[in-house]
Tab-separated table of C-alpha atoms and ligand atoms in Angstrom:
chain	number	residue	atom	x	y	z
A	355	MET	CA	80.737	-53.784	28.760
A	356	ARG	CA	78.994	-54.601	25.455
A	357	ASP	CA	75.526	-52.549	24.791
A	358	THR	CA	73.675	-55.228	23.163
A	359	ILE	CA	72.853	-58.926	22.987
A	360	ASN	CA	72.067	-60.288	19.433
A	361	VAL	CA	69.719	-63.377	20.187
A	362	LYS	CA	70.193	-65.694	17.471
A	363	ASN	CA	68.037	-68.371	16.194
A	364	PRO	CA	70.355	-71.580	16.114
A	365	ALA	CA	68.545	-73.250	13.436
A	366	THR	CA	69.164	-70.379	10.977
A	367	GLY	CA	71.860	-68.101	12.407
A	368	GLU	CA	69.272	-65.177	11.992
A	369	THR	CA	68.820	-62.480	14.749
A	370	VAL	CA	65.540	-62.999	16.589
A	371	LYS	CA	65.945	-59.916	18.568
A	372	GLU	CA	68.371	-57.144	19.915
A	373	VAL	CA	68.292	-57.077	23.651
A	374	SER	CA	69.845	-54.306	25.653
A	375	VAL	CA	72.431	-55.082	28.219
A	376	THR	CA	71.596	-53.667	31.602
A	377	SER	CA	74.222	-51.122	32.596
A	378	SER	CA	76.310	-51.961	35.857
A	379	SER	CA	74.660	-48.944	37.566
A	380	HIS	CA	71.221	-50.182	36.782
A	381	ILE	CA	72.045	-53.707	38.112
A	382	LYS	CA	73.368	-52.106	41.230
A	383	LYS	CA	70.131	-50.249	41.570
A	384	ALA	CA	68.274	-53.462	41.045
A	385	ILE	CA	70.160	-55.048	43.915
A	386	GLU	CA	69.295	-52.054	46.068
A	387	GLN	CA	65.606	-52.376	45.145
A	388	GLY	CA	65.444	-55.948	45.526
A	389	ASN	CA	66.968	-55.734	49.138
A	390	GLU	CA	64.562	-53.140	49.940
A	391	ALA	CA	61.600	-55.026	48.804
A	392	PHE	CA	62.762	-57.984	50.991
A	393	LYS	CA	61.808	-56.061	53.991
A	394	THR	CA	57.969	-55.997	52.916
A	395	TRP	CA	57.924	-59.417	50.713
A	396	SER	CA	59.357	-61.407	53.586
A	397	LYS	CA	56.498	-60.085	55.586
A	398	VAL	CA	53.699	-60.934	53.054
A	399	ASN	CA	52.016	-63.925	54.805
A	400	ALA	CA	52.567	-67.456	53.223
A	401	HIS	CA	49.020	-68.004	51.877
A	402	GLN	CA	49.215	-64.660	49.883
A	403	ARG	CA	52.602	-65.591	48.536
A	404	SER	CA	51.278	-69.173	47.522
A	405	ALA	CA	48.157	-67.321	45.820
A	406	LEU	CA	50.456	-64.934	43.804
A	407	LEU	CA	52.564	-67.960	42.740
A	408	LYS	CA	49.580	-69.828	41.617
A	409	GLU	CA	48.290	-66.853	39.574
A	410	TRP	CA	51.863	-66.761	38.038
A	411	SER	CA	51.718	-70.334	37.304
A	412	ALA	CA	48.143	-69.963	35.834
A	413	LYS	CA	49.566	-67.093	33.489
A	414	ILE	CA	52.363	-69.180	32.191
A	415	LYS	CA	50.342	-72.020	31.161
A	416	SER	CA	47.715	-69.770	29.444
A	417	GLU	CA	50.960	-68.374	27.277
A	418	THR	CA	52.427	-71.958	26.547
A	419	GLU	CA	52.229	-71.484	22.751
A	420	TYR	CA	53.897	-68.030	22.847
A	421	LEU	CA	56.336	-69.036	25.407
A	422	ALA	CA	57.294	-72.302	23.443
A	423	GLU	CA	57.511	-70.530	20.248
A	424	VAL	CA	59.981	-67.780	21.684
A	425	MET	CA	62.121	-70.724	23.385
A	426	THR	CA	62.345	-72.754	20.112
A	427	LEU	CA	63.432	-69.670	18.225
A	428	GLU	CA	66.132	-68.852	20.622
A	429	SER	CA	67.428	-72.074	21.977
A	430	GLY	CA	66.675	-74.272	18.951
A	431	LYS	CA	64.952	-77.063	20.902
A	432	PRO	CA	61.994	-78.667	18.990
A	433	LEU	CA	58.410	-77.151	19.550
A	434	LYS	CA	56.939	-80.214	21.123
A	435	GLU	CA	59.869	-80.209	23.892
A	436	SER	CA	59.589	-76.376	24.415
A	437	ARG	CA	55.836	-76.767	25.225
A	438	GLY	CA	56.955	-79.651	27.708
A	439	GLU	CA	59.424	-77.313	29.334
A	440	VAL	CA	56.468	-74.627	29.884
A	441	ALA	CA	54.617	-77.110	31.735
A	442	TYR	CA	57.728	-78.435	33.580
A	443	ALA	CA	58.543	-74.645	34.430
A	444	ALA	CA	55.074	-74.034	35.733
A	445	SER	CA	55.170	-77.532	37.751
A	446	TYR	CA	57.833	-75.898	39.995
A	447	ILE	CA	55.879	-72.938	40.766
A	448	ASP	CA	52.905	-75.174	41.466
A	449	TRP	CA	54.835	-77.479	44.087
A	450	TYR	CA	56.569	-74.392	45.799
A	451	ALA	CA	53.108	-72.367	46.005
A	452	GLU	CA	52.031	-75.380	47.968
A	453	GLU	CA	55.305	-75.797	50.044
A	454	ALA	CA	55.091	-71.884	50.785
A	455	LYS	CA	52.596	-73.022	53.488
A	456	ARG	CA	54.775	-75.703	54.976
A	457	VAL	CA	57.977	-73.946	56.019
A	458	TYR	CA	57.731	-75.231	59.671
A	459	GLY	CA	59.988	-74.528	62.522
A	460	ARG	CA	59.962	-76.940	65.728
A	461	THR	CA	60.082	-76.871	69.286
A	462	ILE	CA	62.616	-78.899	71.172
A	463	PRO	CA	61.929	-80.452	74.672
A	464	SER	CA	64.069	-78.557	77.126
A	465	HIS	CA	66.892	-79.915	79.501
A	466	THR	CA	65.349	-77.649	82.288
A	467	GLU	CA	61.893	-76.509	83.430
A	468	SER	CA	62.883	-72.905	83.218
A	469	LYS	CA	63.576	-72.958	79.454
A	470	ARG	CA	61.773	-73.138	76.129
A	471	ILE	CA	63.605	-73.888	72.907
A	472	ILE	CA	62.160	-73.023	69.642
A	473	VAL	CA	63.501	-72.945	66.075
A	474	THR	CA	62.069	-70.974	63.221
A	475	LYS	CA	62.808	-70.631	59.522
A	476	GLU	CA	63.625	-67.299	57.711
A	477	PRO	CA	64.349	-66.568	54.280
A	478	VAL	CA	68.015	-65.869	53.471
A	479	GLY	CA	67.220	-62.408	51.652
A	480	LEU	CA	67.964	-61.085	48.242
A	481	VAL	CA	68.759	-63.867	45.722
A	482	ALA	CA	70.678	-63.653	42.610
A	483	ALA	CA	70.334	-66.312	40.083
A	484	ILE	CA	72.295	-67.293	36.850
A	485	THR	CA	70.355	-69.548	34.579
A	486	PRO	CA	71.536	-71.615	31.435
A	487	TRP	CA	70.393	-71.520	27.853
A	488	ASN	CA	69.498	-75.246	27.745
A	489	PHE	CA	66.404	-74.858	29.816
A	490	PRO	CA	65.511	-71.044	29.759
A	491	ALA	CA	62.168	-71.514	31.703
A	492	ALA	CA	62.324	-74.384	33.957
A	493	MET	CA	65.662	-73.642	35.548
A	494	MET	CA	64.553	-70.008	36.237
A	495	THR	CA	61.416	-71.231	37.911
A	496	ARG	CA	63.059	-74.125	40.012
A	497	LYS	CA	65.004	-71.222	41.430
A	498	ALA	CA	62.523	-68.527	41.809
A	499	ALA	CA	59.735	-70.513	43.094
A	500	PRO	CA	61.242	-71.742	46.309
A	501	ALA	CA	62.867	-68.464	46.720
A	502	LEU	CA	59.439	-66.403	46.471
A	503	ALA	CA	57.690	-69.078	48.180
A	504	VAL	CA	59.778	-68.519	51.659
A	505	GLY	CA	59.732	-64.828	51.263
A	506	CYS	CA	63.243	-63.865	49.352
A	507	THR	CA	63.482	-61.352	46.666
A	508	PHE	CA	64.981	-62.387	43.398
A	509	ILE	CA	67.090	-61.130	40.563
A	510	VAL	CA	67.769	-63.484	37.542
A	511	LYS	CA	70.514	-63.140	34.854
A	512	PRO	CA	69.419	-65.416	32.010
A	513	ALA	CA	71.961	-66.890	29.663
A	514	GLU	CA	72.868	-64.464	26.913
A	515	GLU	CA	71.643	-66.787	24.337
A	516	THR	CA	68.261	-67.187	25.635
A	517	PRO	CA	67.118	-64.159	27.413
A	518	LEU	CA	63.540	-63.748	25.676
A	519	THR	CA	61.874	-66.762	27.629
A	520	THR	CA	62.946	-65.387	30.861
A	521	MET	CA	61.912	-61.885	30.174
A	522	LYS	CA	58.604	-62.832	29.299
A	523	LEU	CA	58.320	-65.269	32.448
A	524	VAL	CA	59.284	-62.058	34.731
A	525	SER	CA	56.804	-59.883	32.956
A	526	LEU	CA	54.170	-62.604	33.571
A	527	ALA	CA	55.026	-62.506	37.310
A	528	HIS	CA	54.292	-58.957	37.444
A	529	GLU	CA	51.137	-59.486	35.457
A	530	ALA	CA	50.087	-62.040	38.321
A	531	GLY	CA	50.600	-59.203	40.939
A	532	ILE	CA	54.141	-60.008	42.204
A	533	PRO	CA	55.774	-56.658	42.765
A	534	GLU	CA	58.286	-55.471	40.239
A	535	ASP	CA	61.162	-55.102	42.860
A	536	VAL	CA	60.394	-58.698	43.993
A	537	VAL	CA	61.468	-60.495	40.868
A	538	GLN	CA	63.677	-58.855	38.488
A	539	CYS	CA	65.662	-59.521	35.411
A	540	VAL	CA	69.018	-58.025	34.321
A	541	ASN	CA	70.465	-58.705	30.909
A	542	GLY	CA	74.086	-58.997	30.148
A	543	TYR	CA	77.189	-61.118	29.774
A	544	GLY	CA	78.185	-63.497	32.686
A	545	GLU	CA	81.713	-62.263	33.130
A	546	ASP	CA	80.388	-58.696	33.753
A	547	ILE	CA	77.445	-59.372	35.860
A	548	GLY	CA	78.650	-62.440	38.005
A	549	PRO	CA	81.149	-60.005	39.748
A	550	ILE	CA	78.704	-57.552	40.440
A	551	PHE	CA	76.397	-60.081	41.973
A	552	THR	CA	79.070	-61.834	43.848
A	553	ASP	CA	80.788	-58.512	45.346
A	554	SER	CA	77.505	-57.039	46.585
A	555	PRO	CA	76.877	-57.639	50.255
A	556	LEU	CA	73.158	-57.208	49.660
A	557	VAL	CA	73.032	-60.471	47.710
A	558	ARG	CA	72.785	-63.149	50.331
A	559	LYS	CA	72.440	-65.955	47.972
A	560	ILE	CA	73.917	-67.085	44.376
A	561	THR	CA	71.997	-69.844	42.677
A	562	PHE	CA	73.627	-71.072	39.481
A	563	THR	CA	72.893	-73.694	36.912
A	564	GLY	CA	75.960	-74.057	34.283
A	565	SER	CA	79.405	-75.196	33.873
A	566	THR	CA	81.736	-76.586	36.844
A	567	PRO	CA	84.454	-74.114	36.075
A	568	VAL	CA	82.029	-71.091	36.312
A	569	GLY	CA	80.349	-72.544	39.427
A	570	LYS	CA	83.730	-72.846	41.098
A	571	LEU	CA	84.676	-69.216	40.270
A	572	LEU	CA	81.143	-68.028	41.613
A	573	MET	CA	81.690	-70.104	44.664
A	574	LYS	CA	85.113	-68.523	45.178
A	575	ASN	CA	83.981	-64.981	44.693
A	576	SER	CA	81.033	-65.459	47.182
A	577	ALA	CA	83.346	-66.338	49.993
A	578	ALA	CA	84.344	-62.709	50.558
A	579	THR	CA	80.799	-61.777	51.587
A	580	MET	CA	80.009	-65.253	52.925
A	581	LYS	CA	76.852	-65.795	50.542
A	582	HIS	CA	74.766	-68.935	50.492
A	583	VAL	CA	75.597	-70.909	47.217
A	584	SER	CA	73.428	-73.513	45.128
A	585	MET	CA	75.448	-74.920	42.215
A	586	GLU	CA	73.933	-77.112	39.700
A	587	LEU	CA	77.026	-78.099	37.388
A	588	GLY	CA	78.070	-80.371	34.807
A	589	GLY	CA	77.458	-84.044	34.408
A	590	HIS	CA	78.725	-87.224	32.645
A	591	ALA	CA	76.026	-89.690	33.174
A	592	PRO	CA	76.679	-93.346	32.699
A	593	LEU	CA	74.017	-95.486	31.479
A	594	ILE	CA	74.281	-99.182	32.410
A	595	VAL	CA	72.203	-101.887	30.492
A	596	ALA	CA	72.421	-105.344	32.435
A	597	LYS	CA	72.320	-108.612	30.805
A	598	ASP	CA	68.666	-109.262	32.036
A	599	ALA	CA	67.482	-105.790	30.869
A	600	ASP	CA	64.469	-105.414	28.766
A	601	ILE	CA	66.226	-104.436	25.697
A	602	ASP	CA	63.548	-102.797	23.778
A	603	PHE	CA	62.501	-100.787	26.783
A	604	ALA	CA	65.944	-99.595	27.580
A	605	VAL	CA	66.739	-98.454	23.950
A	606	ASN	CA	63.504	-96.420	24.169
A	607	GLN	CA	64.937	-94.799	27.341
A	608	VAL	CA	68.303	-94.348	25.968
A	609	LEU	CA	66.618	-92.356	23.085
A	610	ALA	CA	64.505	-90.348	25.641
A	611	SER	CA	67.699	-89.515	27.699
A	612	LYS	CA	70.125	-88.822	25.049
A	613	PHE	CA	68.158	-86.814	22.364
A	614	ARG	CA	66.303	-84.398	24.632
A	615	ASN	CA	67.108	-81.038	23.502
A	616	ALA	CA	69.934	-82.510	21.132
A	617	GLY	CA	71.755	-84.056	23.908
A	618	GLN	CA	72.398	-80.518	25.559
A	619	THR	CA	71.176	-81.630	29.094
A	620	CYS	CA	73.194	-82.087	32.248
A	621	ILE	CA	71.717	-85.365	33.086
A	622	CYS	CA	71.453	-86.929	29.645
A	623	ALA	CA	73.282	-90.432	29.192
A	624	ASN	CA	76.885	-89.454	28.126
A	625	ARG	CA	78.325	-93.098	28.182
A	626	VAL	CA	76.171	-96.193	27.376
A	627	LEU	CA	77.603	-99.337	29.100
A	628	VAL	CA	76.028	-102.552	27.830
A	629	HIS	CA	76.677	-106.092	29.080
A	630	GLU	CA	78.756	-107.941	26.386
A	631	ASP	CA	76.454	-110.798	25.920
A	632	ILE	CA	73.721	-108.421	24.614
A	633	ALA	CA	75.757	-105.605	22.880
A	634	LYS	CA	75.215	-106.805	19.490
A	635	VAL	CA	71.497	-106.920	19.702
A	636	PHE	CA	71.154	-103.862	21.658
A	637	SER	CA	73.155	-101.874	19.088
A	638	GLU	CA	71.270	-103.060	16.206
A	639	GLN	CA	67.931	-102.041	17.972
A	640	LEU	CA	69.384	-98.731	19.019
A	641	ILE	CA	70.582	-97.932	15.491
A	642	SER	CA	67.280	-98.939	13.903
A	643	ARG	CA	65.475	-96.407	16.255
A	644	VAL	CA	68.117	-93.656	15.849
A	645	ALA	CA	67.585	-93.838	12.240
A	646	GLN	CA	64.057	-92.747	12.505
A	647	LEU	CA	64.814	-89.434	14.435
A	648	ASN	CA	64.079	-86.392	12.299
A	649	VAL	CA	66.728	-83.623	12.378
A	650	GLY	CA	65.645	-80.195	11.760
A	651	ASN	CA	64.417	-76.623	12.628
A	652	GLY	CA	62.534	-76.993	15.909
A	653	LEU	CA	59.708	-74.927	14.561
A	654	ASP	CA	58.744	-77.962	12.420
A	655	GLU	CA	56.482	-80.174	14.373
A	656	SER	CA	57.973	-83.302	12.859
A	657	THR	CA	61.357	-82.490	14.412
A	658	ASP	CA	62.955	-84.567	17.007
A	659	VAL	CA	66.496	-83.194	17.213
A	660	GLY	CA	67.133	-79.617	16.550
A	661	PRO	CA	70.508	-77.892	16.050
A	662	VAL	CA	73.349	-77.335	18.855
A	663	ILE	CA	73.455	-73.998	20.377
A	664	ASN	CA	76.401	-72.504	18.576
A	665	ALA	CA	79.863	-72.979	16.902
A	666	ALA	CA	81.594	-73.583	20.309
A	667	GLY	CA	79.002	-76.471	21.203
A	668	TYR	CA	79.518	-77.892	17.595
A	669	GLU	CA	83.253	-77.550	17.882
A	670	LYS	CA	83.228	-79.689	21.065
A	671	ILE	CA	81.053	-82.372	19.761
A	672	ASP	CA	82.983	-82.682	16.515
A	673	SER	CA	86.360	-82.810	18.386
A	674	GLN	CA	85.041	-85.475	20.885
A	675	ILE	CA	84.124	-87.585	17.846
A	676	GLU	CA	87.188	-87.083	16.009
A	677	ASP	CA	89.299	-87.751	19.185
A	678	ALA	CA	87.338	-91.260	19.787
A	679	VAL	CA	87.557	-92.335	16.068
A	680	GLY	CA	91.316	-91.352	16.065
A	681	LYS	CA	91.809	-93.781	19.286
A	682	GLY	CA	89.853	-96.737	17.618
A	683	ALA	CA	86.170	-96.103	18.258
A	684	ARG	CA	83.919	-97.173	15.255
A	685	VAL	CA	81.112	-94.925	13.723
A	686	LEU	CA	77.915	-97.298	13.813
A	687	TYR	CA	75.548	-94.559	12.761
A	688	GLY	CA	75.712	-90.880	11.991
A	689	HIS	CA	78.837	-88.605	12.006
A	690	GLN	CA	76.920	-86.260	9.617
A	691	TYR	CA	76.644	-82.460	9.961
A	692	ASP	CA	74.478	-79.981	8.305
A	693	LYS	CA	76.135	-76.510	9.002
A	694	ASP	CA	76.799	-73.078	7.660
A	695	GLU	CA	79.644	-71.238	9.509
A	696	GLU	CA	78.873	-68.046	7.727
A	697	LYS	CA	75.085	-67.972	8.704
A	698	GLY	CA	76.101	-69.505	12.042
A	699	TYR	CA	73.815	-72.802	12.433
A	700	TYR	CA	75.086	-76.174	13.165
A	701	PHE	CA	73.023	-79.528	13.237
A	702	VAL	CA	74.579	-82.563	14.367
A	703	HIS	CA	72.890	-85.654	13.261
A	704	PRO	CA	72.525	-88.408	15.947
A	705	THR	CA	75.725	-90.574	16.037
A	706	VAL	CA	76.422	-93.845	17.586
A	707	LEU	CA	79.908	-95.146	18.415
A	708	GLU	CA	81.262	-98.284	19.518
A	709	ASN	CA	84.402	-99.683	20.914
A	710	VAL	CA	84.593	-96.668	22.921
A	711	GLY	CA	87.440	-96.860	25.795
A	712	GLU	CA	87.993	-94.784	28.848
A	713	GLU	CA	91.082	-93.050	27.261
A	714	MET	CA	88.659	-91.192	24.838
A	715	ASP	CA	87.820	-87.639	25.611
A	716	ILE	CA	84.040	-88.371	25.129
A	717	MET	CA	84.226	-91.064	28.161
A	718	GLN	CA	85.837	-88.162	30.328
A	719	GLU	CA	84.168	-84.841	29.077
A	720	GLU	CA	80.585	-83.630	29.149
A	721	THR	CA	79.770	-83.981	25.361
A	722	PHE	CA	76.335	-81.739	25.311
A	723	GLY	CA	75.584	-83.253	21.915
A	724	PRO	CA	73.488	-86.009	20.144
A	725	VAL	CA	76.188	-88.508	20.384
A	726	ILE	CA	75.935	-92.159	21.980
A	727	PRO	CA	79.251	-93.923	22.750
A	728	LEU	CA	78.715	-97.563	23.330
A	729	SER	CA	81.199	-99.666	25.587
A	730	THR	CA	81.071	-103.089	27.165
A	731	PHE	CA	81.277	-104.680	30.469
A	732	ARG	CA	81.171	-108.382	31.939
A	733	GLU	CA	80.602	-107.886	35.537
A	734	ASN	CA	78.585	-105.418	37.370
A	735	ASP	CA	81.731	-104.316	39.619
A	736	GLN	CA	83.409	-103.538	36.385
A	737	ALA	CA	80.452	-101.280	34.957
A	738	VAL	CA	80.282	-99.457	38.249
A	739	GLU	CA	84.012	-98.795	38.269
A	740	ILE	CA	83.801	-97.336	34.817
A	741	ALA	CA	80.697	-95.303	35.763
A	742	ASN	CA	82.192	-93.877	38.845
A	743	ASN	CA	85.516	-92.742	37.018
A	744	THR	CA	84.494	-89.390	36.583
A	745	PRO	CA	84.734	-86.049	38.724
A	746	PHE	CA	81.105	-85.614	38.064
A	747	GLY	CA	78.462	-87.059	39.999
A	748	LEU	CA	75.041	-85.638	38.753
A	749	ALA	CA	72.975	-88.475	37.190
A	750	ALA	CA	73.453	-92.312	36.554
A	751	TYR	CA	70.887	-94.723	34.994
A	752	PHE	CA	70.731	-98.574	35.133
A	753	PHE	CA	68.448	-101.128	33.291
A	754	THR	CA	67.886	-104.230	34.803
A	755	ASN	CA	65.007	-106.626	35.934
A	756	ASP	CA	66.818	-108.222	38.496
A	757	TYR	CA	66.491	-106.616	41.892
A	758	ARG	CA	69.932	-107.839	43.019
A	759	ASN	CA	71.550	-105.970	40.234
A	760	GLY	CA	69.204	-102.948	40.814
A	761	ILE	CA	70.180	-102.728	44.492
A	762	TYR	CA	73.913	-103.254	43.824
A	763	PHE	CA	73.827	-100.299	41.089
A	764	GLN	CA	71.918	-98.057	43.686
A	765	GLU	CA	74.234	-98.635	46.578
A	766	HIS	CA	77.480	-98.416	44.578
A	767	LEU	CA	76.918	-95.427	42.010
A	768	LYS	CA	78.180	-92.203	43.243
A	769	PHE	CA	75.579	-89.807	41.497
A	770	GLY	CA	72.775	-87.555	43.274
A	771	ILE	CA	69.984	-88.899	40.783
A	772	LEU	CA	69.652	-92.453	39.737
A	773	GLY	CA	67.313	-93.724	37.222
A	774	TRP	CA	66.509	-97.610	37.568
A	775	ASN	CA	64.728	-98.592	34.275
A	776	ASP	CA	64.011	-94.773	33.913
A	777	GLY	CA	65.695	-92.431	31.589
A	778	ALA	CA	63.591	-89.474	32.675
A	779	PRO	CA	63.720	-88.840	36.375
A	780	SER	CA	63.228	-85.180	36.660
A	781	ALA	CA	60.174	-83.902	38.539
A	782	ALA	CA	59.405	-80.755	40.476
A	783	HIS	CA	58.619	-82.882	43.550
A	784	ALA	CA	62.000	-84.738	43.706
A	785	PRO	CA	65.484	-83.403	44.685
A	786	PHE	CA	67.473	-82.721	41.714
A	787	GLY	CA	71.451	-82.045	42.004
A	788	GLY	CA	74.914	-83.701	41.974
A	789	MET	CA	77.616	-84.776	44.044
A	790	LYS	CA	81.481	-84.278	43.703
A	791	GLU	CA	82.085	-81.587	41.032
A	792	SER	CA	78.396	-81.624	39.756
A	793	GLY	CA	77.527	-79.328	42.376
A	794	ILE	CA	76.241	-78.323	45.862
A	795	GLY	CA	72.477	-78.279	47.011
A	796	ARG	CA	69.337	-79.693	45.624
A	797	GLU	CA	66.552	-78.187	43.587
A	798	GLY	CA	62.891	-79.720	43.687
A	799	GLY	CA	61.122	-81.176	46.338
A	800	PRO	CA	61.200	-80.131	50.046
A	801	GLU	CA	65.013	-80.305	49.601
A	802	GLY	CA	64.703	-77.348	47.162
A	803	ILE	CA	63.417	-74.946	49.664
A	804	GLU	CA	65.883	-75.460	52.519
A	805	PRO	CA	68.794	-73.502	50.554
A	806	TYR	CA	66.601	-70.341	50.771
A	807	VAL	CA	66.119	-70.396	54.345
A	808	GLU	CA	68.195	-69.544	57.352
A	809	THR	CA	67.510	-71.418	60.677
A	810	LYS	CA	66.988	-69.426	63.824
A	811	TYR	CA	67.319	-70.652	67.392
A	812	LEU	CA	65.564	-69.149	70.242
A	813	SER	CA	66.162	-70.074	73.841
A	814	ILE	CA	63.735	-68.516	76.312
A	815	GLY	CA	64.882	-68.589	79.904
A	816	GLY	CA	63.583	-67.501	83.436
A	817	ILE	CA	60.266	-69.542	82.952
A	818	GLN	CA	58.645	-70.075	86.668
B	915	SIN	C1	69.598	-79.829	33.188
B	915	SIN	O1	70.073	-80.076	31.977
B	915	SIN	O2	70.469	-79.077	33.824
B	915	SIN	C2	68.193	-79.686	33.692
B	915	SIN	C3	67.597	-81.236	33.008
B	915	SIN	C4	66.134	-81.427	33.774
B	915	SIN	O3	65.752	-80.606	34.899
B	915	SIN	O4	65.692	-82.514	33.576
């Protein structure tokens, strides 16, 4: 096991901080402590847990500027987006602080006078979370808040690229009065910590946001101890622009979806399918707007698009563009890089490609970069067929002002999250998650609490 993590600023390649890796014996101890703490935390009444969560959220909000700066330094995302993510992260805690008081059971009318049937909900136990670098705050709180709300204890392993935001969130939870063994952070590399989590019978649930191959491995390794699993995995979102769409509005929403975090989000539009009658005017408007985006260091307030996370991220984007161009796609805008391999920073300028076909890698694999591949369709069923032609099923978008088109897309697209005239559907009160190889389970809303509870059924007999 390596001893340290060198947290680097993706905008400069400079070291932000060296973080110690938690030794395997310490991780095992943290698991034991979390399991022990479950005995008391699960008995704290729901109103008290709710009050502690509210206090945690208040502390996070009061540290917005500090957290946003740390997040930008380690992830590269523009400061304005980091501030937005702090608010988004706190909104999950606020939502689940309320839901803590609404974990209802039920009584079921009995089939005989001598029995009563009662159903209760109980926390699953100790939860281990593995969180991603693209949303280091919100993906942690989206898991921790429902877990703590119902009475589970929680250990998080943040992405090795971005541990600093999470470490601060955990220390704020302790300052808010949540006991140290109830929420813990361990640092290290996924391939070392993942097996410690999955092998331990004390960990009753694994929750993960990240790639589909890693999600599959975690699920496989969780089978031996029959853990609960929630998996929020990769996506390949289609965005359909129908002939009757408001083009100006659709262009705005494409920008919001595609360039958030430099295209490094699981739900961002990965393929844009435009009705052939409006394709020319749509692409002209799109390019004029893309040309206004500022690329630069996220600490600069005027930056719209920051760097991509690392060399591997850059290489994947570059190879998808090269593959598409090699197979006949045309570059309408961009295809420009600003990088220094020695220093270790990679900026990919917003790029628009047209004449993109399904045989190209970019139409099949998640890009995680600021690239818009444009393709056209004639009939709605053709658009749906192209859109559904992916093993992923996380998010899809469609733009139309004709309710018949809208209902057709809503009923035929096989994705867990749909945006109808909406490129930014995420919200703490709504269920986020995917179908097919995009994962299992939902986060956010009342659905987001279910994965942290067990159902217990009591049958009382012998009643006179
Ligand atoms: C993600 O990319 O996984 C999260 C995006 C969101 O919550 O909006």
